[in-house]
Amino acid sequence: MSNDYLVHVLVLGLATTAALVPPARPRLLARAAFLAGMVVNEVPHLVLALLAASTAAAIWSGDLRTDVLSGVLLAGAVATAVMLILLTRRAARSRSVAEAALRAAGMDRAPARRSWWRTALTPLPIRPRSVRRLRNLRYGDHRRQRLDVLRRRDRPTGGPVLVYFHGGGYFSGSKNWEARGLLHHLAARGWVCVSATYRLRPGAGFEEHLADAEAAMAWARTHAGEHGADATTVVLAGSSAGAHLTSLYALRAKPEERPAAAVCLYGYYGRYYGRGADEAVTSTPFALPASEAPPFLIAHGSLDNYTSAGTARALAEKLRAESSQPVVHLELPGGQHAFDIVSSWRLTAVLDTLDALLAVIGVAAGGTSTGRSAGAVPSPPGVRRAEAFARPSDRHLEAS
């Protein structure tokens, strides 16, 4: 019996179990299950292919014999394969759930049907050759006040701006990990995408996080035009703690500074570390009025054991009750935290839904812009295509 195959089956079996039924308590076990099953949950079809290849190799080499241990291992491999098939079917439901979410938001527009086979075979969020990344630009003096700009190399003019904030519970995280698929998707279509870091705990607190969000948005409005964007149309997005920051900014901003839309991925929406309801600056979107809210897309995994899917549902209900703008709530079946770490079927469903929402509110993907004021919802949506492609000289920026 090969020890390699034994370890292989045990590791894949445990990771697959953690992905299929992640525990919510105790907290340490929940976190361990999330980390163990994170990748398996997003690409179960590839893990199934790996398991099948490993089993076939073990049979071919004679490592699997007729003894009891070999029979137990083979049974474990079959059980793991069944769980992986269940995970694959669950992830594949994301498309139909996205269509239902748009209908529930009162939109007849169906999301684009991107090639799911291509997504299945190319899960790594590799930056397209057409997209250039300008790294570590300063929007403040602190070492964490840095941002990357992603834009098309041919520099189309008139595209909207995306400003993105990473997650990490306000004490960790980087602009280099999450939502790569989102940034690449929009940048390849002519958007100018800004991915920003911000100051973290314990060296910084709630007011510093908010100040950094405001500073990054101000930088985008001031400088995105230098990269060919229409800086009057800015969409704000974030993951986890970044979604918390996004929701707060979107509800607190002055009308002239309000984003055209807010995109919140697996966000935490409660109070900030120990802050009470009587604090001078509220730290939860539930305590803020939403009558002037921009359009929202809230996407969350149904099995997220880091942040509650129920809280995301509650925020969507609050926004729908108070705001006249579109609110799309997408609860991804079987989704866990950080589902945007790879380009999976779930992330593809989110991108398709976002494209549909942007088209409805008149913010066009593809290097175009409506030129309308932030938050305005045209009826019917008017879209103008930018036909001029400028190539202003590059400034002294670190790029790749």
XYZ file of N, CA and C in Angstrom, residues 109-356:
744
model
N -33.886 41.817 -17.055
C -32.661 41.536 -17.800
C -31.977 40.296 -17.247
N -31.743 39.315 -18.087
C -31.032 38.105 -17.672
C -29.536 38.357 -17.696
N -28.785 37.755 -16.767
C -27.334 37.929 -16.796
C -26.730 37.295 -18.034
N -25.611 37.831 -18.462
C -24.911 37.266 -19.623
C -24.516 35.829 -19.332
N -24.551 34.998 -20.359
C -24.175 33.587 -20.180
C -22.739 33.391 -20.665
N -21.812 33.740 -19.792
C -20.410 33.527 -20.100
C -20.119 32.023 -20.145
N -19.081 31.652 -20.839
C -18.744 30.238 -20.980
C -18.352 29.643 -19.631
N -19.190 28.743 -19.111
C -18.880 28.125 -17.839
C -17.849 27.033 -17.993
N -17.724 26.462 -19.172
C -16.656 25.489 -19.384
C -15.302 26.170 -19.310
N -15.219 27.375 -19.862
C -13.953 28.104 -19.791
C -13.625 28.442 -18.342
N -14.622 28.857 -17.581
C -14.406 29.127 -16.158
C -13.952 27.866 -15.432
N -14.573 26.741 -15.773
C -14.243 25.485 -15.100
C -12.798 25.080 -15.331
N -12.269 25.382 -16.506
C -10.928 24.931 -16.862
C -9.851 25.976 -16.597
N -10.230 27.212 -16.302
C -9.242 28.277 -16.061
C -9.590 29.018 -14.776
N -9.446 28.364 -13.622
C -9.867 28.996 -12.368
C -8.886 30.014 -11.802
N -7.639 29.980 -12.237
C -6.663 30.900 -11.662
C -6.940 32.319 -12.152
N -6.993 33.297 -11.246
C -7.307 34.673 -11.631
C -6.100 35.382 -12.245
N -5.679 34.901 -13.401
C -4.506 35.465 -14.069
C -4.905 36.741 -14.804
N -4.103 37.766 -14.640
C -4.411 39.038 -15.289
C -4.304 38.907 -16.801
N -5.327 39.364 -17.550
C -5.256 39.294 -19.012
C -4.093 40.099 -19.560
N -3.570 39.677 -20.676
C -2.464 40.388 -21.304
C -2.869 41.794 -21.717
N -4.161 42.010 -21.928
C -4.633 43.328 -22.352
C -4.687 44.328 -21.210
N -4.494 43.859 -19.965
C -4.643 44.727 -18.792
C -3.280 45.012 -18.174
N -3.032 46.262 -17.902
C -1.795 46.688 -17.246
C -2.087 47.033 -15.788
N -1.149 46.702 -14.919
C -1.291 46.982 -13.496
C -0.213 47.960 -13.057
N -0.625 49.107 -12.545
C 0.281 50.124 -12.011
C 0.264 49.995 -10.495
N 1.386 49.670 -9.915
C 1.431 49.240 -8.525
C 1.822 50.351 -7.559
N 1.232 50.235 -6.356
C 1.686 50.960 -5.166
C 1.762 52.470 -5.363
N 0.718 53.035 -5.933
C 0.620 54.485 -6.023
C 0.154 55.030 -4.675
N 0.652 56.180 -4.315
C 0.330 56.771 -3.018
C -0.981 57.562 -3.083
N -1.836 57.347 -2.085
C -2.947 58.270 -1.906
C -2.879 58.932 -0.530
N -1.795 58.668 0.195
C -1.531 59.267 1.492
C -0.099 58.982 1.893
N 0.299 59.469 3.065
C 1.686 59.348 3.498
C 1.981 58.042 4.233
N 0.963 57.398 4.797
C 1.189 56.158 5.528
C 1.555 55.033 4.556
N 2.364 54.086 5.024
C 2.813 52.994 4.151
C 1.664 52.112 3.683
N 0.530 52.093 4.415
C -0.629 51.317 3.994
C -1.535 52.099 3.038
N -1.296 53.346 2.868
C -2.140 54.155 1.983
C -1.584 54.070 0.563
N -1.780 52.899 -0.011
C -1.283 52.601 -1.350
C -2.405 51.979 -2.167
N -2.318 52.120 -3.464
C -3.323 51.531 -4.341
C -2.687 51.087 -5.651
N -3.326 50.133 -6.286
C -2.959 49.698 -7.631
C -4.025 50.188 -8.599
N -3.608 50.525 -9.796
C -4.530 50.881 -10.866
C -4.424 49.819 -11.946
N -5.543 49.256 -12.333
C -5.590 48.290 -13.424
C -6.409 48.900 -14.560
N -5.839 48.928 -15.737
C -6.517 49.505 -16.894
C -6.041 48.804 -18.155
N -6.786 48.961 -19.219
C -6.391 48.369 -20.477
C -5.150 49.061 -21.022
N -4.312 48.286 -21.681
C -3.069 48.826 -22.223
C -3.319 49.830 -23.345
N -4.426 49.658 -24.076
C -4.689 50.594 -25.166
C -5.387 51.868 -24.694
N -5.654 51.968 -23.384
C -6.159 53.180 -22.739
C -7.408 53.739 -23.406
N -8.508 53.002 -23.434
C -9.757 53.577 -23.945
C -10.231 54.697 -23.024
N -10.885 55.683 -23.566
C -11.350 56.812 -22.771
C -12.829 56.681 -22.454
N -13.228 57.302 -21.365
C -14.641 57.388 -21.020
C -15.190 56.238 -20.221
N -14.353 55.270 -19.818
C -14.846 54.152 -19.026
C -15.071 54.552 -17.579
N -15.973 53.861 -16.888
C -16.197 54.151 -15.466
C -15.011 53.742 -14.608
N -15.121 54.026 -13.316
C -14.064 53.729 -12.343
C -14.623 52.757 -11.302
N -13.821 51.765 -10.933
C -14.126 50.893 -9.801
C -13.081 51.132 -8.723
N -13.527 51.377 -7.494
C -12.629 51.450 -6.337
C -12.954 50.263 -5.441
N -11.935 49.460 -5.127
C -12.133 48.215 -4.393
C -11.322 48.213 -3.095
N -11.967 47.730 -1.997
C -11.308 47.578 -0.699
C -11.285 46.099 -0.302
N -10.115 45.616 0.083
C -9.948 44.206 0.448
C -10.537 43.915 1.825
N -10.590 42.623 2.157
C -11.050 42.191 3.464
C -9.884 41.912 4.401
N -10.210 41.248 5.523
C -9.183 40.924 6.512
C -9.542 41.336 7.917
N -10.820 41.652 8.170
C -11.242 41.974 9.527
C -10.672 43.257 10.067
N -10.159 44.113 9.218
C -9.535 45.391 9.586
C -8.204 45.207 10.315
N -7.712 43.974 10.437
C -6.399 43.784 11.060
C -5.426 43.054 10.137
N -5.858 42.673 8.948
C -4.977 42.010 7.992
C -5.543 42.263 6.604
N -4.904 41.652 5.603
C -5.422 41.753 4.243
C -4.518 42.556 3.333
N -4.741 42.385 2.039
C -3.896 43.018 1.032
C -4.697 43.245 -0.238
N -4.278 44.200 -1.014
C -4.898 44.467 -2.310
C -4.464 43.461 -3.374
N -3.661 42.485 -3.005
C -3.097 41.559 -3.988
C -3.807 40.207 -4.053
N -4.884 39.991 -3.275
C -5.434 38.643 -3.181
C -6.863 38.528 -3.679
N -7.797 39.176 -3.008
C -9.208 38.955 -3.305
C -9.653 39.694 -4.566
N -10.783 39.210 -5.109
C -11.504 39.885 -6.197
C -10.653 40.151 -7.427
N -9.640 39.325 -7.655
C -8.843 39.529 -8.866
C -9.715 39.375 -10.113
N -10.625 38.390 -10.072
C -11.503 38.189 -11.214
C -12.374 39.390 -11.496
N -12.885 40.033 -10.462
C -13.699 41.239 -10.627
C -12.894 42.367 -11.249
N -11.703 42.610 -10.712
C -10.858 43.689 -11.224
C -10.447 43.443 -12.673
N -10.047 42.219 -12.978
C -9.631 41.900 -14.342
C -10.809 41.988 -15.313
N -11.967 41.538 -14.865
C -13.167 41.548 -15.706
C -13.512 42.970 -16.157
N -13.548 43.893 -15.211
C -13.928 45.260 -15.563
C -12.801 46.002 -16.277
N -11.558 45.782 -15.841
C -10.436 46.460 -16.502
C -10.337 46.041 -17.960
N -10.566 44.768 -18.254
C -10.494 44.280 -19.626
C -11.581 44.886 -20.497
N -12.637 45.390 -19.873
C -13.732 45.996 -20.616
C -13.638 47.513 -20.679
N -12.510 48.052 -20.284
C -12.284 49.475 -20.434
C -12.465 50.308 -19.191
N -12.764 49.666 -18.050
C -12.843 50.400 -16.792
C -11.432 50.712 -16.295
N -11.339 51.708 -15.440
C -10.127 51.945 -14.661
C -10.432 51.468 -13.243
N -9.718 50.422 -12.802
C -9.985 49.792 -11.509
C -8.897 50.167 -10.513
N -9.319 50.592 -9.347
C -8.417 51.007 -8.275
C -8.601 50.047 -7.105
N -7.541 49.347 -6.717
C -7.577 48.425 -5.584
C -6.696 48.996 -4.480
N -7.303 49.346 -3.354
C -6.599 50.111 -2.326
C -6.429 49.334 -1.029
N -5.284 49.502 -0.399
C -5.102 49.081 0.989
C -5.458 50.249 1.890
N -5.560 49.971 3.174
C -5.898 51.012 4.147
C -5.246 50.650 5.469
N -5.196 51.610 6.376
C -4.552 51.378 7.668
C -5.333 50.338 8.482
N -4.600 49.553 9.286
C -5.172 48.400 9.970
C -5.024 48.509 11.480
N -5.858 47.724 12.172
C -5.711 47.559 13.608
C -4.413 46.817 13.919
N -3.821 47.039 15.077
C -4.248 47.949 16.147
C -3.710 49.377 15.989
N -2.905 49.606 14.962
C -2.342 50.941 14.784
C -3.349 51.974 14.336
N -4.457 51.522 13.797
C -5.497 52.438 13.322
C -6.844 51.945 13.818
N -7.792 52.854 13.897
C -9.135 52.510 14.345
C -10.183 52.853 13.310
N -11.425 52.872 13.760
C -12.554 53.016 12.845
C -12.496 54.315 12.043
N -12.200 55.419 12.723
C -12.156 56.704 12.019
C -11.071 56.718 10.951
N -9.934 56.059 11.227
C -8.854 56.004 10.232
C -9.267 55.176 9.012
N -9.999 54.077 9.245
C -10.477 53.286 8.102
C -11.384 54.127 7.211
N -12.316 54.842 7.845
C -13.231 55.686 7.067
C -12.475 56.781 6.327
N -11.509 57.386 7.008
C -10.729 58.446 6.376
C -9.964 57.925 5.166
N -9.442 56.704 5.273
C -8.712 56.131 4.145
C -9.641 55.832 2.981
N -10.849 55.350 3.285
C -11.817 55.111 2.207
C -12.149 56.411 1.489
N -12.358 57.460 2.253
C -12.658 58.755 1.642
C -11.476 59.265 0.826
N -10.267 59.056 1.344
C -9.073 59.527 0.626
C -8.864 58.744 -0.670
N -9.094 57.436 -0.628
C -8.938 56.631 -1.839
C -9.981 57.020 -2.887
N -11.211 57.270 -2.450
C -12.244 57.702 -3.394
C -11.904 59.076 -3.965
N -11.382 59.967 -3.120
C -10.995 61.293 -3.610
C -9.861 61.182 -4.625
N -8.906 60.278 -4.352
C -7.810 60.068 -5.314
C -8.363 59.599 -6.651
N -9.307 58.660 -6.605
C -9.878 58.126 -7.850
C -10.585 59.221 -8.633
N -11.343 60.050 -7.963
C -12.064 61.116 -8.667
C -11.098 62.151 -9.241
N -9.962 62.339 -8.574
C -9.001 63.343 -9.030
C -8.084 62.818 -10.120
N -7.675 61.537 -10.017
C -6.614 61.023 -10.886
C -7.050 59.986 -11.909
N -8.238 59.422 -11.773
C -8.639 58.376 -12.716
C -8.707 58.902 -14.141
N -9.021 60.176 -14.294
C -9.056 60.767 -15.630
C -7.703 60.726 -16.318
N -6.621 60.717 -15.542
C -5.289 60.635 -16.130
C -5.059 59.287 -16.814
N -5.872 58.285 -16.439
C -5.753 56.950 -17.027
C -6.859 56.689 -18.051
N -7.589 57.728 -18.418
C -8.586 57.616 -19.465
C -10.005 57.419 -18.983
N -10.247 57.436 -17.664
C -11.572 57.132 -17.145
C -12.470 58.358 -17.118
N -13.754 58.099 -17.033
C -14.745 59.120 -16.708
C -14.860 59.148 -15.189
N -14.150 60.056 -14.545
C -14.042 60.056 -13.088
C -15.318 60.516 -12.400
N -16.350 60.892 -13.154
C -17.620 61.245 -12.533
C -18.475 60.018 -12.253
N -18.085 58.865 -12.777
C -18.858 57.633 -12.577
C -17.979 56.621 -11.854
N -18.183 56.500 -10.550
C -17.354 55.637 -9.711
C -18.240 54.603 -9.031
N -17.885 53.343 -9.182
C -18.542 52.241 -8.474
C -17.612 51.786 -7.356
N -18.180 51.564 -6.182
C -17.393 51.173 -5.010
C -17.672 49.713 -4.690
N -16.613 48.954 -4.350
C -16.769 47.524 -4.054
C -15.829 47.130 -2.930
N -16.181 46.028 -2.264
C -15.313 45.523 -1.207
C -15.706 44.115 -0.817
N -14.753 43.404 -0.208
C -14.963 42.043 0.271
C -14.793 42.004 1.783
N -15.690 41.314 2.475
C -15.597 41.109 3.915
C -15.546 42.445 4.651
N -14.438 42.764 5.349
C -14.340 44.070 5.992
C -14.418 45.193 4.965
N -13.897 44.930 3.768
C -14.003 45.933 2.702
C -15.437 46.179 2.279
N -16.304 45.143 2.375
C -17.723 45.336 2.090
C -18.383 46.162 3.187
N -17.968 45.951 4.434
C -18.445 46.782 5.546
C -18.086 48.236 5.287
N -16.851 48.477 4.892
C -16.393 49.828 4.594
C -17.158 50.413 3.408
N -17.402 49.586 2.395
C -18.141 50.021 1.220
C -19.562 50.440 1.578
N -20.247 49.618 2.375
C -21.630 49.931 2.738
C -21.710 51.215 3.557
N -20.762 51.409 4.462
C -20.761 52.632 5.272
C -20.507 53.862 4.411
N -19.519 53.778 3.532
C -19.229 54.933 2.672
C -20.428 55.253 1.792
N -21.034 54.235 1.203
C -22.143 54.462 0.277
C -23.329 55.134 0.958
N -23.562 54.821 2.242
C -24.699 55.397 2.958
C -24.365 56.718 3.630
N -23.089 56.971 3.887
C -22.681 58.206 4.557
C -22.318 59.327 3.598
N -22.004 59.006 2.354
C -21.437 59.994 1.435
C -22.422 61.111 1.118
N -21.877 62.278 0.858
C -22.679 63.392 0.380
C -23.190 63.068 -1.023
N -24.294 63.674 -1.425
C -24.852 63.345 -2.745
C -23.848 63.467 -3.876
N -22.999 64.498 -3.844
C -22.035 64.685 -4.925
C -20.877 63.695 -4.865
N -20.716 62.987 -3.738
C -19.632 62.025 -3.593
C -20.129 60.576 -3.590
N -21.420 60.412 -3.719
C -21.995 59.067 -3.628
C -21.592 58.237 -4.839
N -21.212 56.975 -4.623
C -20.856 56.118 -5.770
C -22.076 55.818 -6.635
N -21.815 55.490 -7.882
C -22.903 55.132 -8.795
C -23.553 53.820 -8.394
N -22.806 52.956 -7.719
C -23.323 51.688 -7.206
C -22.353 51.176 -6.162
N -22.846 50.282 -5.303
C -22.009 49.656 -4.277
C -22.108 48.146 -4.422
N -20.952 47.473 -4.385
C -20.879 46.021 -4.540
C -20.256 45.447 -3.272
N -21.022 44.635 -2.548
C -20.569 44.096 -1.266
C -20.484 42.577 -1.357
N -19.295 42.033 -1.189
C -19.056 40.597 -1.286
C -18.754 40.023 0.088
N -19.527 39.049 0.498
C -19.414 38.340 1.791
C -19.023 39.276 2.927
N -19.818 40.320 3.095
C -19.468 41.367 4.042
C -19.892 41.095 5.468
N -19.202 41.779 6.385
C -19.618 41.887 7.779
C -20.319 43.235 7.909
N -21.516 43.247 8.511
C -22.287 44.489 8.551
C -22.685 44.895 9.971
N -22.042 44.275 10.973
C -22.338 44.636 12.351
C -21.510 45.815 12.821
N -21.486 45.994 14.131
C -20.733 47.106 14.720
C -19.251 46.797 14.723
N -18.486 47.845 14.677
C -17.027 47.739 14.675
C -16.541 47.464 16.098
N -15.716 46.476 16.266
C -15.024 46.100 17.507
C -15.396 46.913 18.752
N -16.471 46.537 19.407
C -16.800 47.112 20.700
C -17.483 48.453 20.675
N -17.714 49.021 19.513
C -18.376 50.321 19.461
C -19.862 50.149 19.730
N -20.406 51.022 20.586
C -21.813 50.950 20.928
C -22.684 51.763 19.995
N -23.987 51.623 20.191
C -24.941 52.328 19.334
C -24.909 53.834 19.568
N -24.375 54.270 20.706
C -24.373 55.697 21.018
C -23.097 56.404 20.571
N -22.243 55.718 19.807
C -21.014 56.349 19.333
C -21.355 57.497 18.385
N -20.483 58.493 18.366
C -20.725 59.673 17.535
C -20.786 59.316 16.054
N -19.914 58.401 15.615
C -19.925 57.949 14.225
C -20.359 56.485 14.225
N -21.538 56.238 13.686
C -22.055 54.874 13.719
C -21.177 53.952 12.892
N -21.069 52.698 13.346
C -20.159 51.766 12.687
C -20.882 50.616 12.005
N -22.202 50.695 11.842
C -22.951 49.662 11.149
C -23.908 50.297 10.156
N -24.043 49.732 8.971
C -24.980 50.311 7.997
C -26.428 50.224 8.445
N -26.745 49.331 9.383
C -28.121 49.214 9.854
C -28.575 50.457 10.611
N -27.636 51.235 11.138
C -27.985 52.431 11.893
C -27.995 53.691 11.031
N -27.756 53.540 9.738
C -27.705 54.692 8.838
C -28.951 54.740 7.961
N -29.473 55.935 7.686
C -30.610 56.036 6.768
C -30.199 55.628 5.358
N -31.113 54.989 4.652
C -30.790 54.477 3.319
C -31.676 55.059 2.230
N -32.411 56.123 2.526
C -33.318 56.690 1.522
C -32.564 57.236 0.316
N -31.303 57.656 0.512
C -30.497 58.198 -0.584
C -29.417 57.208 -1.026
N -29.600 55.942 -0.709
C -28.589 54.933 -1.043
C -28.463 54.762 -2.549
N -27.261 54.462 -3.026
C -27.090 54.116 -4.444
C -27.573 52.696 -4.691
N -27.623 52.236 -5.930
C -27.918 50.826 -6.196
C -26.894 49.929 -5.498
N -27.368 48.781 -5.014
C -26.510 47.839 -4.277
C -26.569 46.468 -4.926
N -25.417 45.802 -4.956
C -25.338 44.360 -5.192
C -24.697 43.752 -3.963
N -25.427 42.873 -3.288
C -24.936 42.202 -2.085
C -24.851 40.714 -2.387
N -23.652 40.172 -2.414
C -23.441 38.754 -2.720
C -22.825 38.067 -1.506
N -23.377 36.915 -1.145
C -22.928 36.219 0.059
C -23.114 34.725 -0.132
N -22.223 33.940 0.445
C -22.362 32.497 0.401
C -23.339 32.009 1.462
N -24.160 31.033 1.107
C -25.168 30.547 2.054
C -24.550 29.815 3.238
N -23.317 29.289 3.078
C -22.664 28.548 4.156
C -21.452 29.281 4.730
N -21.423 30.582 4.569
C -20.306 31.382 5.090
C -20.252 31.252 6.608
N -19.163 30.707 7.148
C -19.052 30.590 8.602
C -18.094 31.618 9.202
N -17.752 32.633 8.411
C -17.006 33.791 8.907
C -17.958 34.948 9.179
N -18.795 35.267 8.196
C -19.764 36.347 8.317
C -21.141 35.806 7.948
N -22.166 36.316 8.589
C -23.487 35.715 8.507
C -24.209 36.053 7.210
N -24.711 35.006 6.540
C -25.558 35.221 5.368
C -26.874 35.884 5.772
N -27.332 35.611 6.994
C -28.562 36.227 7.479
C -28.435 37.731 7.604
N -27.268 38.206 8.019
C -27.055 39.647 8.135
C -27.061 40.311 6.764
N -26.500 39.628 5.771
C -26.541 40.158 4.408
C -27.976 40.248 3.906
N -28.788 39.229 4.193
C -30.201 39.274 3.818
C -30.903 40.445 4.491
N -30.605 40.648 5.775
C -31.245 41.730 6.517
C -30.866 43.099 5.953
N -29.607 43.258 5.543
C -29.199 44.532 4.962
C -29.918 44.775 3.640
N -30.041 43.733 2.832
C -30.764 43.884 1.568
C -32.212 44.281 1.821
N -32.849 43.682 2.826
C -34.230 44.027 3.156
C -34.342 45.479 3.617
N -33.392 45.928 4.408
C -33.403 47.326 4.859
C -33.291 48.278 3.675
N -32.362 47.993 2.768
C -32.157 48.863 1.619
C -33.391 48.890 0.723
N -34.007 47.736 0.505
C -35.209 47.695 -0.329
C -36.358 48.460 0.305
N -36.433 48.416 1.637
C -37.522 49.099 2.334
C -37.360 50.615 2.306
N -36.106 51.096 2.296
C -35.874 52.531 2.442
C -35.453 53.230 1.163
N -34.907 52.482 0.210
C -34.331 53.098 -0.981
C -35.188 52.818 -2.208
N -35.193 53.768 -3.146
C -35.891 53.566 -4.412
C -34.976 52.990 -5.483
N -33.704 52.817 -5.158
C -32.742 52.310 -6.125
C -32.749 50.772 -6.147
N -32.277 50.159 -7.231
C -32.237 48.697 -7.298
C -31.329 48.100 -6.214
N -31.792 47.022 -5.619
C -31.008 46.270 -4.640
C -31.052 44.804 -5.062
N -29.907 44.251 -5.438
C -29.827 42.852 -5.849
C -29.120 42.080 -4.746
N -29.815 41.110 -4.201
C -29.229 40.255 -3.169
C -29.028 38.873 -3.748
N -27.783 38.438 -3.781
C -27.416 37.163 -4.395
C -26.820 36.264 -3.320
N -27.595 35.249 -2.902
C -27.103 34.293 -1.908
C -26.678 33.028 -2.633
N -25.387 32.816 -2.709
C -24.815 31.752 -3.530
C -24.905 30.413 -2.807
N -25.551 29.420 -3.401
C -25.745 28.125 -2.720
C -24.417 27.437 -2.420
N -24.218 27.137 -1.132
C -23.000 26.452 -0.712
C -21.775 27.325 -0.661
N -21.939 28.618 -0.932
C -20.782 29.511 -0.952
C -20.210 29.728 0.435
N -18.896 29.835 0.498
C -18.193 30.123 1.737
C -17.619 31.537 1.665
N -16.901 31.912 2.688
C -16.195 33.178 2.707
C -15.103 33.159 1.629
N -14.758 34.331 1.109
C -13.650 34.474 0.154
C -13.859 33.646 -1.111
N -15.101 33.572 -1.594
C -15.350 32.807 -2.818
C -14.725 33.468 -4.040
N -14.246 34.708 -3.914
C -13.648 35.414 -5.055
C -12.139 35.229 -5.136
N -11.605 34.289 -4.344
C -10.153 34.080 -4.365
C -9.708 33.418 -5.665
N -10.624 32.699 -6.329
C -10.358 32.114 -7.633
C -11.495 32.507 -8.570
N -11.303 32.266 -9.853
C -12.343 32.564 -10.840
C -13.246 31.343 -10.984
N -14.198 31.239 -10.087
C -15.061 30.066 -10.015
C -16.421 30.363 -10.630
N -17.300 29.338 -10.642
C -18.660 29.525 -11.123
C -19.408 30.540 -10.264
N -19.135 30.552 -8.970
C -19.826 31.516 -8.111
C -19.412 32.945 -8.463
N -18.113 33.170 -8.629
C -17.681 34.514 -8.985
C -18.204 34.898 -10.364
N -18.240 33.954 -11.294
C -18.794 34.236 -12.615
C -20.252 34.664 -12.511
N -21.026 34.020 -11.639
C -22.420 34.411 -11.445
C -22.514 35.827 -10.894
N -21.611 36.178 -9.986
C -21.598 37.538 -9.438
C -21.272 38.552 -10.535
N -20.285 38.249 -11.364
C -19.902 39.169 -12.440
C -21.033 39.329 -13.449
N -21.698 38.236 -13.790
C -22.831 38.326 -14.712
C -23.937 39.197 -14.124
N -24.203 39.007 -12.831
C -25.238 39.793 -12.159
C -24.851 41.260 -12.108
N -23.585 41.533 -11.826
C -23.115 42.911 -11.790
C -23.267 43.573 -13.158
N -22.895 42.871 -14.216
C -23.053 43.425 -15.561
C -24.508 43.788 -15.842
N -25.423 42.900 -15.429
C -26.843 43.166 -15.655
C -27.303 44.389 -14.862
